[in-house]
Coordinates of C-alpha atoms and ligand atoms in Angstrom, one line a residue:
X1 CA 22.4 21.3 1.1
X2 CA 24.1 22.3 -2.3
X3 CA 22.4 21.3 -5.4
X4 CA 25.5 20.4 -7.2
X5 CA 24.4 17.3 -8.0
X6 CA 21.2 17.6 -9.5
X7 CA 20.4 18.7 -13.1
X8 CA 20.9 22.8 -14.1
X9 CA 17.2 23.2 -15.8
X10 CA 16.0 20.4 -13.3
X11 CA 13.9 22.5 -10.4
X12 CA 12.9 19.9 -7.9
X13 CA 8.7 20.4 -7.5
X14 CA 7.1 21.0 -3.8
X15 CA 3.5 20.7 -2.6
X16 CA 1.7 23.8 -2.0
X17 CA 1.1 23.0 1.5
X18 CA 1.5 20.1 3.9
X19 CA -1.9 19.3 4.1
X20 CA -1.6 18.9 0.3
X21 CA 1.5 16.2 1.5
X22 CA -1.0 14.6 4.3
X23 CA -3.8 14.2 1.7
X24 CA -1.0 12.6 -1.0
X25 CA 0.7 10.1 1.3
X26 CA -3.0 9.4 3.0
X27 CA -3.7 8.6 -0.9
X28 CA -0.9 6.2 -1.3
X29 CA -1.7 4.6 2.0
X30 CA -5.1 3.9 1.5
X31 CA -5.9 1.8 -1.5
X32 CA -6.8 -1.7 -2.5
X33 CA -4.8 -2.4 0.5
X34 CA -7.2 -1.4 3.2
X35 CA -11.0 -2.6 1.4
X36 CA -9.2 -5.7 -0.8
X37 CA -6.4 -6.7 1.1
X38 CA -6.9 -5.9 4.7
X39 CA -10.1 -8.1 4.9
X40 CA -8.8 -11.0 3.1
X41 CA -6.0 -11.4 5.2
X42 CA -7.8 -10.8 8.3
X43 CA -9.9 -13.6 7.5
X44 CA -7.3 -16.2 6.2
X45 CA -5.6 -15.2 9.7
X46 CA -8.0 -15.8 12.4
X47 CA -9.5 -12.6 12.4
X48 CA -8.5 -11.0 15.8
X49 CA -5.4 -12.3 16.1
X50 CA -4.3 -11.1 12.9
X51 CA -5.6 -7.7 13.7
X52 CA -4.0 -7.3 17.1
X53 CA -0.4 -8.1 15.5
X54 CA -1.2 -6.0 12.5
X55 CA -2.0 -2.9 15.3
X56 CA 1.6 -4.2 16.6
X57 CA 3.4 -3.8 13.2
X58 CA 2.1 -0.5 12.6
X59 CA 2.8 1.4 15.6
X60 CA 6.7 -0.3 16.4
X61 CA 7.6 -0.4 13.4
X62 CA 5.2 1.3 10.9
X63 CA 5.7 4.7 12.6
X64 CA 9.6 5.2 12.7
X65 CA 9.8 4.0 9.3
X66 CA 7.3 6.1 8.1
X67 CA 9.1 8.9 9.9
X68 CA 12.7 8.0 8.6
X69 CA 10.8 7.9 4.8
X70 CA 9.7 11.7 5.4
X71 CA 12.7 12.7 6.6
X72 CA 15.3 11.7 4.8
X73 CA 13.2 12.4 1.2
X74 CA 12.6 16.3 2.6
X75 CA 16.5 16.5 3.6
X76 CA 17.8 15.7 -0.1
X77 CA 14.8 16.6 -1.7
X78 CA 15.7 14.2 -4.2
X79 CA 14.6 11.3 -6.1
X80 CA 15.1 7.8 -3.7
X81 CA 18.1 6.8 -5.5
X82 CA 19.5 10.4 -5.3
X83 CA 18.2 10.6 -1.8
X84 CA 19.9 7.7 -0.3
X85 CA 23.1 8.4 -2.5
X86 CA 23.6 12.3 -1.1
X87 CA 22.9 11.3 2.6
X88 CA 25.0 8.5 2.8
X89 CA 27.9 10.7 1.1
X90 CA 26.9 13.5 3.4
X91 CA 27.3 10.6 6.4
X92 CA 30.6 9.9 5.2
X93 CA 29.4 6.1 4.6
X94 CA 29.5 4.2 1.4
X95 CA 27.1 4.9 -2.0
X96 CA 26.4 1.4 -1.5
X97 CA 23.5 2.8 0.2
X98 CA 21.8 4.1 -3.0
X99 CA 20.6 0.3 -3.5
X100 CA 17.9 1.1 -1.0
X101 CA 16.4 3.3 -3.7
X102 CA 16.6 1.0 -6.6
X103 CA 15.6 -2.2 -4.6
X104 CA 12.8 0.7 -4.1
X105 CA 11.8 1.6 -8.1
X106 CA 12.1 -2.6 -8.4
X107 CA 9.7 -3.2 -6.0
X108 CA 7.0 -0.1 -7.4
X109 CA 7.0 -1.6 -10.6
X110 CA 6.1 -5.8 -9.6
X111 CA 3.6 -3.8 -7.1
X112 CA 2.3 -1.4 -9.6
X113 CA 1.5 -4.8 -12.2
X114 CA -0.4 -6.7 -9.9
X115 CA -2.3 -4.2 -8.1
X116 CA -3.6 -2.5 -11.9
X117 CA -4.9 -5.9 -12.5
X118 CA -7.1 -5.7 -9.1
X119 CA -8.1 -2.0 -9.9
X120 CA -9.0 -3.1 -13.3
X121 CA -11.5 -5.4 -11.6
X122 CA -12.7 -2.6 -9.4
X123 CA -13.4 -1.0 -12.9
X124 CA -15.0 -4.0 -14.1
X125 CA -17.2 -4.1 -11.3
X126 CA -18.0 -0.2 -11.1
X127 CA -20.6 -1.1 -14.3
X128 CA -21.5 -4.7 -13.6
X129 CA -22.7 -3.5 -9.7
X130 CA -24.4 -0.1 -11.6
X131 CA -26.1 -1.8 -14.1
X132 CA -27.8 -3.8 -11.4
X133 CA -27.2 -7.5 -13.1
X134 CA -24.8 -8.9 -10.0
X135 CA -26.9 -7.7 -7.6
X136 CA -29.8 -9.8 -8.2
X137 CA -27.3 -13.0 -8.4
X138 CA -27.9 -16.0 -5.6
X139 CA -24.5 -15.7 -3.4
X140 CA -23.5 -18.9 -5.9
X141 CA -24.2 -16.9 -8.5
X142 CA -21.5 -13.5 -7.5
X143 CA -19.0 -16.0 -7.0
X144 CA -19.4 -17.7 -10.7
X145 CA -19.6 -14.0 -12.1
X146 CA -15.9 -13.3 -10.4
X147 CA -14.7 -16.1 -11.8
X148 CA -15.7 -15.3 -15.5
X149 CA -14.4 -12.2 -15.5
X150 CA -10.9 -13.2 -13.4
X151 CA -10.9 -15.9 -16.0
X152 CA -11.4 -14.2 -19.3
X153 CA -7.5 -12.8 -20.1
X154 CA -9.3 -10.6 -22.7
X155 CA -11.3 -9.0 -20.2
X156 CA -8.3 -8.7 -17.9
X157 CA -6.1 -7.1 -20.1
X158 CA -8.6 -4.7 -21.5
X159 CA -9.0 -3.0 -17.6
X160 CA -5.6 -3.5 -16.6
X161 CA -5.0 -1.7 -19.6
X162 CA -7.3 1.2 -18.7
X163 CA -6.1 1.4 -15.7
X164 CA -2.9 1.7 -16.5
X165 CA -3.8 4.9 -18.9
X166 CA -5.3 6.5 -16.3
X167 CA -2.1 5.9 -13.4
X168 CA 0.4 7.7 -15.8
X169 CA -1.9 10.5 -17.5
X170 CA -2.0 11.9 -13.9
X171 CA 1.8 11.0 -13.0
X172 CA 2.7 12.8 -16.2
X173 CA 1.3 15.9 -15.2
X174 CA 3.6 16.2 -12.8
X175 CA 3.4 16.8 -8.9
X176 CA 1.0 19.8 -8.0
X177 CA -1.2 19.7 -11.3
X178 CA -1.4 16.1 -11.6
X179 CA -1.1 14.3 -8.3
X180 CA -2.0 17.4 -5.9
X181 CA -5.4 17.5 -8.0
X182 CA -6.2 14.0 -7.9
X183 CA -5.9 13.2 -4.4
X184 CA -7.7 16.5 -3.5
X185 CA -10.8 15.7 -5.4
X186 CA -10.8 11.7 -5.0
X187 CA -9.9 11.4 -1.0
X188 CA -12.2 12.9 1.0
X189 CA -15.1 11.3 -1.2
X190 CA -13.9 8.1 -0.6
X191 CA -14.0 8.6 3.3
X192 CA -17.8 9.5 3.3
X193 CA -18.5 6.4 1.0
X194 CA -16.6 4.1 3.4
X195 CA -18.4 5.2 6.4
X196 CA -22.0 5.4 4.7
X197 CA -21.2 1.7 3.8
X198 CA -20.1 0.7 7.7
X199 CA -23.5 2.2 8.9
X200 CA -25.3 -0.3 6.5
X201 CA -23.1 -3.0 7.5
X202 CA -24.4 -2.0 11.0
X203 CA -27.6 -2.3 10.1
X204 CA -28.4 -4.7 8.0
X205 CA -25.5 -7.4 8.6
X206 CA -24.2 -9.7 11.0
X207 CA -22.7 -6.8 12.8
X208 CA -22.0 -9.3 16.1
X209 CA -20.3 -11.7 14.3
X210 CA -18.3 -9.4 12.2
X211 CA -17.3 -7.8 15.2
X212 CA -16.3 -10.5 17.3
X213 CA -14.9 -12.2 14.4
X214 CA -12.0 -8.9 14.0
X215 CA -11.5 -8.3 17.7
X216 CA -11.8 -11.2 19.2
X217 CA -8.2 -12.8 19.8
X218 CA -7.6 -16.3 19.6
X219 CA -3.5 -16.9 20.7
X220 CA -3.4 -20.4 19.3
X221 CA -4.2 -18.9 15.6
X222 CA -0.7 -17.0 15.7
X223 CA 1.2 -19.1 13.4
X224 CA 4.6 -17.7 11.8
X225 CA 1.8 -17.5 8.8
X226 CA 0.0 -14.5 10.7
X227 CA 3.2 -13.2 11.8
X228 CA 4.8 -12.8 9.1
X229 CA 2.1 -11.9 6.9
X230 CA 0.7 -9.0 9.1
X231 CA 3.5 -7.5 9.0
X232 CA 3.9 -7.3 5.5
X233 CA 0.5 -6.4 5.4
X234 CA 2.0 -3.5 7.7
X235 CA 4.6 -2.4 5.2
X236 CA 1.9 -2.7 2.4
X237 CA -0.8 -1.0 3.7
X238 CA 1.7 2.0 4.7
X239 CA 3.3 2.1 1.5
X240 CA 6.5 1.9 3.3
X241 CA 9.8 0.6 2.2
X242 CA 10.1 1.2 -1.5
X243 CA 10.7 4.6 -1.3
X244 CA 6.9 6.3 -1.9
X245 CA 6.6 8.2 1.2
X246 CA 10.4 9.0 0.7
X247 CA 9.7 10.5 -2.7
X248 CA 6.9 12.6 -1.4
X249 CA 8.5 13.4 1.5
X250 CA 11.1 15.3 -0.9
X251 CA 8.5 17.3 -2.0
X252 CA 7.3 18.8 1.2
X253 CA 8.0 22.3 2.8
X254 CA 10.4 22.2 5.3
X255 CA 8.8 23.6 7.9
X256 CA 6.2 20.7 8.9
X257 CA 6.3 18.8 11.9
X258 CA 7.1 15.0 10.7
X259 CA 6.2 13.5 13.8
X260 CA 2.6 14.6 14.0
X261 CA 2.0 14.5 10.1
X262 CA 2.9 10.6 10.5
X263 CA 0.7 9.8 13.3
X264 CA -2.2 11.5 11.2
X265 CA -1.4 9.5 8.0
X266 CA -1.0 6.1 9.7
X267 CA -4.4 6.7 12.1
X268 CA -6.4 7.0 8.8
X269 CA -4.8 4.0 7.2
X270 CA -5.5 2.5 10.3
X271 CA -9.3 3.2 11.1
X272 CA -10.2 3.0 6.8
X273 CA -8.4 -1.0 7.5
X274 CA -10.8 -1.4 10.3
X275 CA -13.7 0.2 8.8
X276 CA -13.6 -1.8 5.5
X277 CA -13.3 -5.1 7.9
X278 CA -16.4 -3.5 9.9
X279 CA -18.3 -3.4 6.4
X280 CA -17.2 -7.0 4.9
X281 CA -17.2 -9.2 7.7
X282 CA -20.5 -8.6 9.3
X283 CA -22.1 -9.1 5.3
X284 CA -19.7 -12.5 5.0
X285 CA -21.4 -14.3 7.9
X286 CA -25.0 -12.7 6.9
X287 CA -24.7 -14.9 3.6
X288 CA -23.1 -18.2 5.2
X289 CA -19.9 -16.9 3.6
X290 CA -16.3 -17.8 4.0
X291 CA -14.1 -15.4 5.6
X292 CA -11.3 -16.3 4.3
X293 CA -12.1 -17.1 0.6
X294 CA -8.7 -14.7 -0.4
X295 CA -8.5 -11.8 -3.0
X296 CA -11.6 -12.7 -4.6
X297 CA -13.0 -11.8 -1.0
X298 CA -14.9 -8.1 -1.6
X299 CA -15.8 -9.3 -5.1
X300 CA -18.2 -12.0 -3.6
X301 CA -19.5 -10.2 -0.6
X302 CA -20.1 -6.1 -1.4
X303 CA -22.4 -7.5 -4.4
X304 CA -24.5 -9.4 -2.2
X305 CA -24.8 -6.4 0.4
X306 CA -25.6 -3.7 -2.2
X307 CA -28.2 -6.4 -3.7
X308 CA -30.4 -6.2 -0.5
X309 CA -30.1 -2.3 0.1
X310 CA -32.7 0.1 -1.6
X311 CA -31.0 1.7 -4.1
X312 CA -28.1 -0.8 -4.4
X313 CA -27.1 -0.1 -8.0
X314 CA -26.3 3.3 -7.2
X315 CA -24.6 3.0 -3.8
X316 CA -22.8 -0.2 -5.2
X317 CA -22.0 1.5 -8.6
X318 CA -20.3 4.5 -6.1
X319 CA -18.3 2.2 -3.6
X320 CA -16.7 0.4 -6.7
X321 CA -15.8 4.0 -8.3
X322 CA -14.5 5.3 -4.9
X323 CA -12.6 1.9 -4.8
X324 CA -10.8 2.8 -8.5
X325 CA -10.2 6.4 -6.7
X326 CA -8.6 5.0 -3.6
X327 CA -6.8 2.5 -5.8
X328 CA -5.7 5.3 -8.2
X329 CA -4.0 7.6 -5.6
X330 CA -1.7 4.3 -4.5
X331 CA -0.9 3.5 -8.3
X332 CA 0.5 6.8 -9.2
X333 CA 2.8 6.7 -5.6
X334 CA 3.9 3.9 -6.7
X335 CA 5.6 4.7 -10.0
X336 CA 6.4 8.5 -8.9
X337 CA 9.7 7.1 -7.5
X338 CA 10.9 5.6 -10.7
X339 CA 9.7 8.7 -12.4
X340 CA 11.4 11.1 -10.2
X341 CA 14.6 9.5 -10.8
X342 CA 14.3 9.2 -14.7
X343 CA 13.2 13.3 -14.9
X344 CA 16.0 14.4 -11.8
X345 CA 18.9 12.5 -13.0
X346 CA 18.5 11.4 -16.7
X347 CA 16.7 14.3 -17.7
X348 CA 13.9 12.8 -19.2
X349 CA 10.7 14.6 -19.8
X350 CA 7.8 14.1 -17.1
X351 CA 5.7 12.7 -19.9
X352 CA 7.5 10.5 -21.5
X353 CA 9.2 9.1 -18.0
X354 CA 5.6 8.3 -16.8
X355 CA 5.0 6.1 -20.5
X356 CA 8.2 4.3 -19.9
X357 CA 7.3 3.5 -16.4
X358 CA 3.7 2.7 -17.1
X359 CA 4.7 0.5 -20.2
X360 CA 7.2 -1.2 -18.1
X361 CA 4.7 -2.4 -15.1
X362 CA 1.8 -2.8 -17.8
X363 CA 4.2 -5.7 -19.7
X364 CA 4.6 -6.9 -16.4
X365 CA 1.1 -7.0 -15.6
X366 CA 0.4 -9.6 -17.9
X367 CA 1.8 -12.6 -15.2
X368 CA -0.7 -11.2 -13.0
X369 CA -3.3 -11.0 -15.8
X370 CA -3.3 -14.7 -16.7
X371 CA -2.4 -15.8 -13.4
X372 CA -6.2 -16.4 -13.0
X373 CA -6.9 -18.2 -15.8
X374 CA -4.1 -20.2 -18.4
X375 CA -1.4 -19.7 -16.6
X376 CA -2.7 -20.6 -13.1
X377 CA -0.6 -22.7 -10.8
X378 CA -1.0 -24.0 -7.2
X379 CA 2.0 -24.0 -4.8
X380 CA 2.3 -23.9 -0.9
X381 CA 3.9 -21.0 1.0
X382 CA 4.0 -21.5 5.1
X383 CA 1.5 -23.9 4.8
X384 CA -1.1 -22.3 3.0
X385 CA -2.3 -23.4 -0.4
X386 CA -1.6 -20.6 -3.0
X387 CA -3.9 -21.0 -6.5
X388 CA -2.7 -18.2 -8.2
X389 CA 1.1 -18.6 -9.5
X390 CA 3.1 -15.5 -10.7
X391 CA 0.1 -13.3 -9.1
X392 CA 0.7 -14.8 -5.1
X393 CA 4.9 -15.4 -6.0
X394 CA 4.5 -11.8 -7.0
X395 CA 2.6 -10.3 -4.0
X396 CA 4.6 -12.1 -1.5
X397 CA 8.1 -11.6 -3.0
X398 CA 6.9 -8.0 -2.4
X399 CA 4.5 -7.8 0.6
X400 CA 6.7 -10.1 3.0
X401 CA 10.3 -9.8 1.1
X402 CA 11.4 -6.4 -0.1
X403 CA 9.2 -4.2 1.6
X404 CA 10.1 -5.4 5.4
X405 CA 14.1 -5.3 4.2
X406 CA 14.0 -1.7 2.0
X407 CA 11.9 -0.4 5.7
X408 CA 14.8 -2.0 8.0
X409 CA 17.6 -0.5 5.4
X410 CA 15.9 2.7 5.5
X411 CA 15.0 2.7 9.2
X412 CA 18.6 1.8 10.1
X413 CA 20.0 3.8 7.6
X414 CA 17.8 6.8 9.9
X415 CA 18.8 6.0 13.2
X416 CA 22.2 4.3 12.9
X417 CA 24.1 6.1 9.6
X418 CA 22.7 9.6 9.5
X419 CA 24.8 12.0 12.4
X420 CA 22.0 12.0 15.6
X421 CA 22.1 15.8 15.6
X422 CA 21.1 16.0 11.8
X423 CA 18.4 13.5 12.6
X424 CA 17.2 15.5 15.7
X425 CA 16.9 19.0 13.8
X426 CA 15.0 17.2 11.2
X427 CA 12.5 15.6 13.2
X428 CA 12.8 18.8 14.9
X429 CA 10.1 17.1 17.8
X430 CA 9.0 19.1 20.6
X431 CA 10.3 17.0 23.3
X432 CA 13.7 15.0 23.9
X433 CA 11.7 12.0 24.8
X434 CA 10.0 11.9 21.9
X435 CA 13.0 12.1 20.0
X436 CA 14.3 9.4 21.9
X437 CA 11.8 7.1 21.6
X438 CA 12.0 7.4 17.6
X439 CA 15.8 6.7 18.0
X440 CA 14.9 3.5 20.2
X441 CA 12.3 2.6 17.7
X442 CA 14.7 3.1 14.7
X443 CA 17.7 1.6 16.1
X444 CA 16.7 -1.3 17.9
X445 CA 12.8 -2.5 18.1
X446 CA 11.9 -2.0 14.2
X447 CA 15.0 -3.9 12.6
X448 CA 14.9 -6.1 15.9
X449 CA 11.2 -6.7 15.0
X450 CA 11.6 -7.2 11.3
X451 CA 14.6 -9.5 11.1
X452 CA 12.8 -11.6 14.2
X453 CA 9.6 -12.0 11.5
X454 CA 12.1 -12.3 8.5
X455 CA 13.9 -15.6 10.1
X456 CA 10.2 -16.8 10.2
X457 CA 9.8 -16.9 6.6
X458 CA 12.7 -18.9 6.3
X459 CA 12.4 -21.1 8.9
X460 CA 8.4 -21.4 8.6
X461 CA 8.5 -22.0 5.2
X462 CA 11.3 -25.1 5.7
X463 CA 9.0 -25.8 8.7
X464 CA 5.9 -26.4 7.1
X465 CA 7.6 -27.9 3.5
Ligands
LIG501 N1 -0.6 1.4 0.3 C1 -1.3 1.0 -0.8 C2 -2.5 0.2 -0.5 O1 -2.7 -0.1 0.7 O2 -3.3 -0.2 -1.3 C3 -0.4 0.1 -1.8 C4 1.0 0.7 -1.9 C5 1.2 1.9 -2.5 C6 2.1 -0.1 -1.5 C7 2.4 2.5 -2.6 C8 3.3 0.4 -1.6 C9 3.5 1.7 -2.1 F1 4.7 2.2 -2.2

């Protein structure tokens, strides 16, 4: 492909290998999503049932999107606005198109405010858990400590702040010496703290119950709710649809097999889901707790689990560091897109496109921020009672709304715009069948799938009003 359209001085950047790719989009995928989210939801939905449609999501329509995402970003090897605007001119079909990428950088930076609010608390929590003060707390006692900190705007801003810093020092150092690095250091750490803490959980906790509790499927819990919100939960988890895995797709080699490289990155964003269930749960029902208490969830339960366990300062003090590190290699995926764009096509410098970017989600981060205390307001949403105003509007605007559509743009935009012998040679798989099945996949089950779940927002919500 000619570079006419991108910048003279601009020189588009590439990992070093694709196992540096594997580790970065690993990084995205696994964040606050897996340990915070994944559990939460899992608990507000019945547990098993939940699980088994999240398992669902993933594979039908997780995996060709995630393979379209690749794809297309290492064919243009542009930003996702660029990306989607080159192939859709190479197609022959309208720059209309490009609006995949934008709705994209959109939907980074509303992600990018709540979730540094989240990691701020993971901060918060890294010294109250090391200094040992939570840990010897009654399980009535964790829960009021949550709440003052969640409540306190001062406190809020102060780590959202922080975290903030830290997102767009590494974004501004650009692709190998700032994002390479990071997730090179921080990932494989965090996998050996997740599975030290699942053999405690084994252990020591209700391992039974915890079990049962994620595997054990009840039909009748499968509301629209649980649908719909597992597979956003899909989308989320993945970091699919906004254009992440597309923008670091565009930095990989060409030479690299896209088929296996997804099934790699989606197995581990699969098992660290499961694993961080197989930790909380079976410490929830060990304290009489509620499984489905929402995002103040880990706050209440990890305390109490590291408060039992010799040497619980120090293991706790690690989980919640490891948690800011797994947190920390989704941020910076999530405002790389926006950053791309601004250094490719407006030729702004790396460093001060990060600020921009960073300064824009931080402002935005402030709904979020006081969400959980002044600004705090209930409303309903498929029948469940949301306490936690712009914070929950945000998350689900996001999660269930522009995620699923920017995937089923993307994924149609794979299997339906882009010529079928382009999009073979690309995928370049081994076998026709598996080519085929992607092209089944992306043409017809994943948009079938996602518009099917899609009609059940509307419709639920007006059903449940
Ligand atoms: N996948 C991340 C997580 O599970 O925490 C969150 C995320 C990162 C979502 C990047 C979307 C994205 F583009």
């Amino acid at each position: 492909m000619t570079d006419r359209d991108a910048g003279v001085r601009y020189v588009h950047p590439e990992w070093s290998s694709r196992w540096a790719f594997v580790l970065a989009a690993t990084g995205s995928a696994v964040g606050l999503g897996n340990v915070w989210k994944f559990p939460y939801m899992a608990g507000a939905g019945g547990g098993g049932a939940f699980v088994l449609v999240y398992i669902f999501c993933v594979a039908l329509i997780g995996v060709p999107i995630m393979m379209s995402e690749i794809m297309l970003g290492r064919r243009a090897r542009r930003s996702p606005v660029n990306t989607m605007r080159v192939l859709a001119r190479e197609a022959g079909a309208s720059p209309i198109w490009q609006l995949v990428g934008w709705m994209g950088m959109v939907t980074g930076f509303l992600i990018l405010s709540f979730y540094s609010v989240v990691a701020g608390w993971t901060m918060a929590y890294v010294f109250r858990v090391a200094d040992g003060a939570i840990l010897a707390q009654s399980p009535l006692g964790v829960r009021q400590a949550f709440g003052a900190l969640v409540g306190d705007p001062r406190q809020g801003l102060l780590w959202h702040t922080l975290f903030m810093l830290m997102t767009t020092a590494v974004v501004a150092r650009g692709v190998r010496a700032g994002l390479e690095r990071a997730v090179k250091l921080m990932m494989p750490a965090l996998f050996l703290l997740l599975l030290a803490l699942v053999f405690y959980a084994v252990r020591n906790g209700a391992f039974r119950e915890g079990f049962e509790f994620l595997f054990r499927t009840d039909f009748t819990k499968l509301t629209p709710a649980v649908l719909l919100g597992a597979m956003g939960q899909a989308f989320f988890s993945l970091s699919l649809g906004m254009g992440a895995i597309m923008v670091y797709g565009s930095y990989l080699p060409r030479r690299s097999s896209i088929a296996g490289t997804t099934l790699v990155i989606v197995a581990a964003d699969t098992m660290v889901a499961l694993l961080a269930g197989l930790a909380v749960f079976p410490i929830v029902f060990a304290n009489g707790m509620e499984p489905a208490s929402g995002p103040s969830l880990i706050f209440q339960t990890l305390p109490l689990a590291f408060g039992q366990m010799p040497g619980g300062a120090v293991w706790g003090g690690l989980f919640f560091v490891l948690l800011v590190l797994a947190a920390w290699t989704s941020s910076i995926s999530l405002i790389e897109p926006a950053v791309a764009w601004l250094t490719e096509a407006r030729g702004v410098h790396r460093a001060a496109a990060s600020a921009l970017a960073g300064l824009l989600a931080w402002s935005l981060g402030i709904l979020t921020v006081m969400s959980f205390s002044d600004w705090a307001f209930e409303f309903k949403f498929l029948g469940m009672q949301k306490a936690n105003g712009f914070f929950d509007i945000l998350d689900i605007l996001t999660t269930n709304l522009t995620l699923p559509l920017g995937g089923i743009l993307i994924v149609a935009f794979a299997g339906w715009v882009m010529p079928r012998a382009l999009a073979g040679e690309e995928l370049d798989v081994r076998s026709r069948t598996a080519f085929e099945l992607w092209s089944w996949l992306a043409r017809y089950v994943a948009p079938a799938l996602v518009t099917v779940l899609l009609v059940f927002l509307l419709l639920g919500n007006y059903l449940y009003a």
